[in-house]
Amino acid sequence: MKPLWNRLVTTPTFISLTCIIIFIISIPWGIYSYNQADPSTEGWVLTFILFLYLGIGILFGIDNFLVKCINHKKLTFYEIIIVILFGFIYVFNARKVFLDFQHTNTDFVILIENPGSLKNSALKDSSLFDKKINVDK
């Protein structure tokens, strides 16, 4: 059995490198957050860091187990695909609908459903799935 350092150097994967980077970044971030926190929230900072390290450890352990079963190049490819897929799912769930009321004379509008007369227009600064609806009346 190879030591952990030799396995990381010879068979690095996307998740193992990401876990190490998150661990290294989280140490100064956690110290800063703990020092800046109010006395009532210091415990929550420590709890968040604890759960972050538990999640990183579990993910790292699963990754090291999978490296023994699967070729590390294929595993890295699968991990990158899964991360991209979860990124798209997150962006899709965080989508927004913007209503443009610049040219209306009413004080308020209640929109229950688009009756077909509202048209979508392009957004300049938005995410992939956001919509902007211009309202004339």
mmCIF file with all atom_site columns, C-alpha atoms in Angstrom, residues 11-21 63 72 75-84:
data_model
loop_
_atom_site.group_PDB
_atom_site.id
_atom_site.type_symbol
_atom_site.label_atom_id
_atom_site.label_alt_id
_atom_site.label_comp_id
_atom_site.label_asym_id
_atom_site.label_entity_id
_atom_site.label_seq_id
_atom_site.pdbx_PDB_ins_code
_atom_site.Cartn_x
_atom_site.Cartn_y
_atom_site.Cartn_z
_atom_site.occupancy
_atom_site.B_iso_or_equiv
_atom_site.pdbx_formal_charge
_atom_site.auth_seq_id
_atom_site.auth_comp_id
_atom_site.auth_asym_id
_atom_site.auth_atom_id
_atom_site.pdbx_PDB_model_num
ATOM 1  C CA . THR A 1 11 ? -2.608  9.617  -9.094  1.00 0.00 ? 11 THR A CA 1
ATOM 2  C CA . PRO A 1 12 ? -4.094  13.076 -8.491  1.00 0.00 ? 12 PRO A CA 1
ATOM 3  C CA . THR A 1 13 ? -7.759  13.550 -9.287  1.00 0.00 ? 13 THR A CA 1
ATOM 4  C CA . PHE A 1 14 ? -9.897  16.646 -9.571  1.00 0.00 ? 14 PHE A CA 1
ATOM 5  C CA . ILE A 1 15 ? -11.698 16.029 -6.272  1.00 0.00 ? 15 ILE A CA 1
ATOM 6  C CA . SER A 1 16 ? -8.528  15.222 -4.309  1.00 0.00 ? 16 SER A CA 1
ATOM 7  C CA . LEU A 1 17 ? -6.821  18.402 -5.489  1.00 0.00 ? 17 LEU A CA 1
ATOM 8  C CA . THR A 1 18 ? -9.976  20.449 -4.869  1.00 0.00 ? 18 THR A CA 1
ATOM 9  C CA . CYS A 1 19 ? -10.311 19.024 -1.342  1.00 0.00 ? 19 CYS A CA 1
ATOM 10 C CA . ILE A 1 20 ? -6.703  19.913 -0.541  1.00 0.00 ? 20 ILE A CA 1
ATOM 11 C CA . ILE A 1 21 ? -7.113  23.449 -1.923  1.00 0.00 ? 21 ILE A CA 1
ATOM 12 C CA . ASP A 1 63 ? -12.189 9.633  -3.908  1.00 0.00 ? 63 ASP A CA 1
ATOM 13 C CA . HIS A 1 72 ? -7.491  8.020  -12.123 1.00 0.00 ? 72 HIS A CA 1
ATOM 14 C CA . LEU A 1 75 ? -12.202 9.179  -12.552 1.00 0.00 ? 75 LEU A CA 1
ATOM 15 C CA . THR A 1 76 ? -11.006 12.766 -13.036 1.00 0.00 ? 76 THR A CA 1
ATOM 16 C CA . PHE A 1 77 ? -13.062 13.036 -16.227 1.00 0.00 ? 77 PHE A CA 1
ATOM 17 C CA . TYR A 1 78 ? -16.182 11.711 -14.456 1.00 0.00 ? 78 TYR A CA 1
ATOM 18 C CA . GLU A 1 79 ? -15.637 14.055 -11.505 1.00 0.00 ? 79 GLU A CA 1
ATOM 19 C CA . ILE A 1 80 ? -15.332 17.101 -13.760 1.00 0.00 ? 80 ILE A CA 1
ATOM 20 C CA . ILE A 1 81 ? -18.522 16.100 -15.617 1.00 0.00 ? 81 ILE A CA 1
ATOM 21 C CA . ILE A 1 82 ? -20.378 15.677 -12.294 1.00 0.00 ? 82 ILE A CA 1
ATOM 22 C CA . VAL A 1 83 ? -19.147 19.069 -11.005 1.00 0.00 ? 83 VAL A CA 1
ATOM 23 C CA . ILE A 1 84 ? -20.228 20.784 -14.249 1.00 0.00 ? 84 ILE A CA 1
#
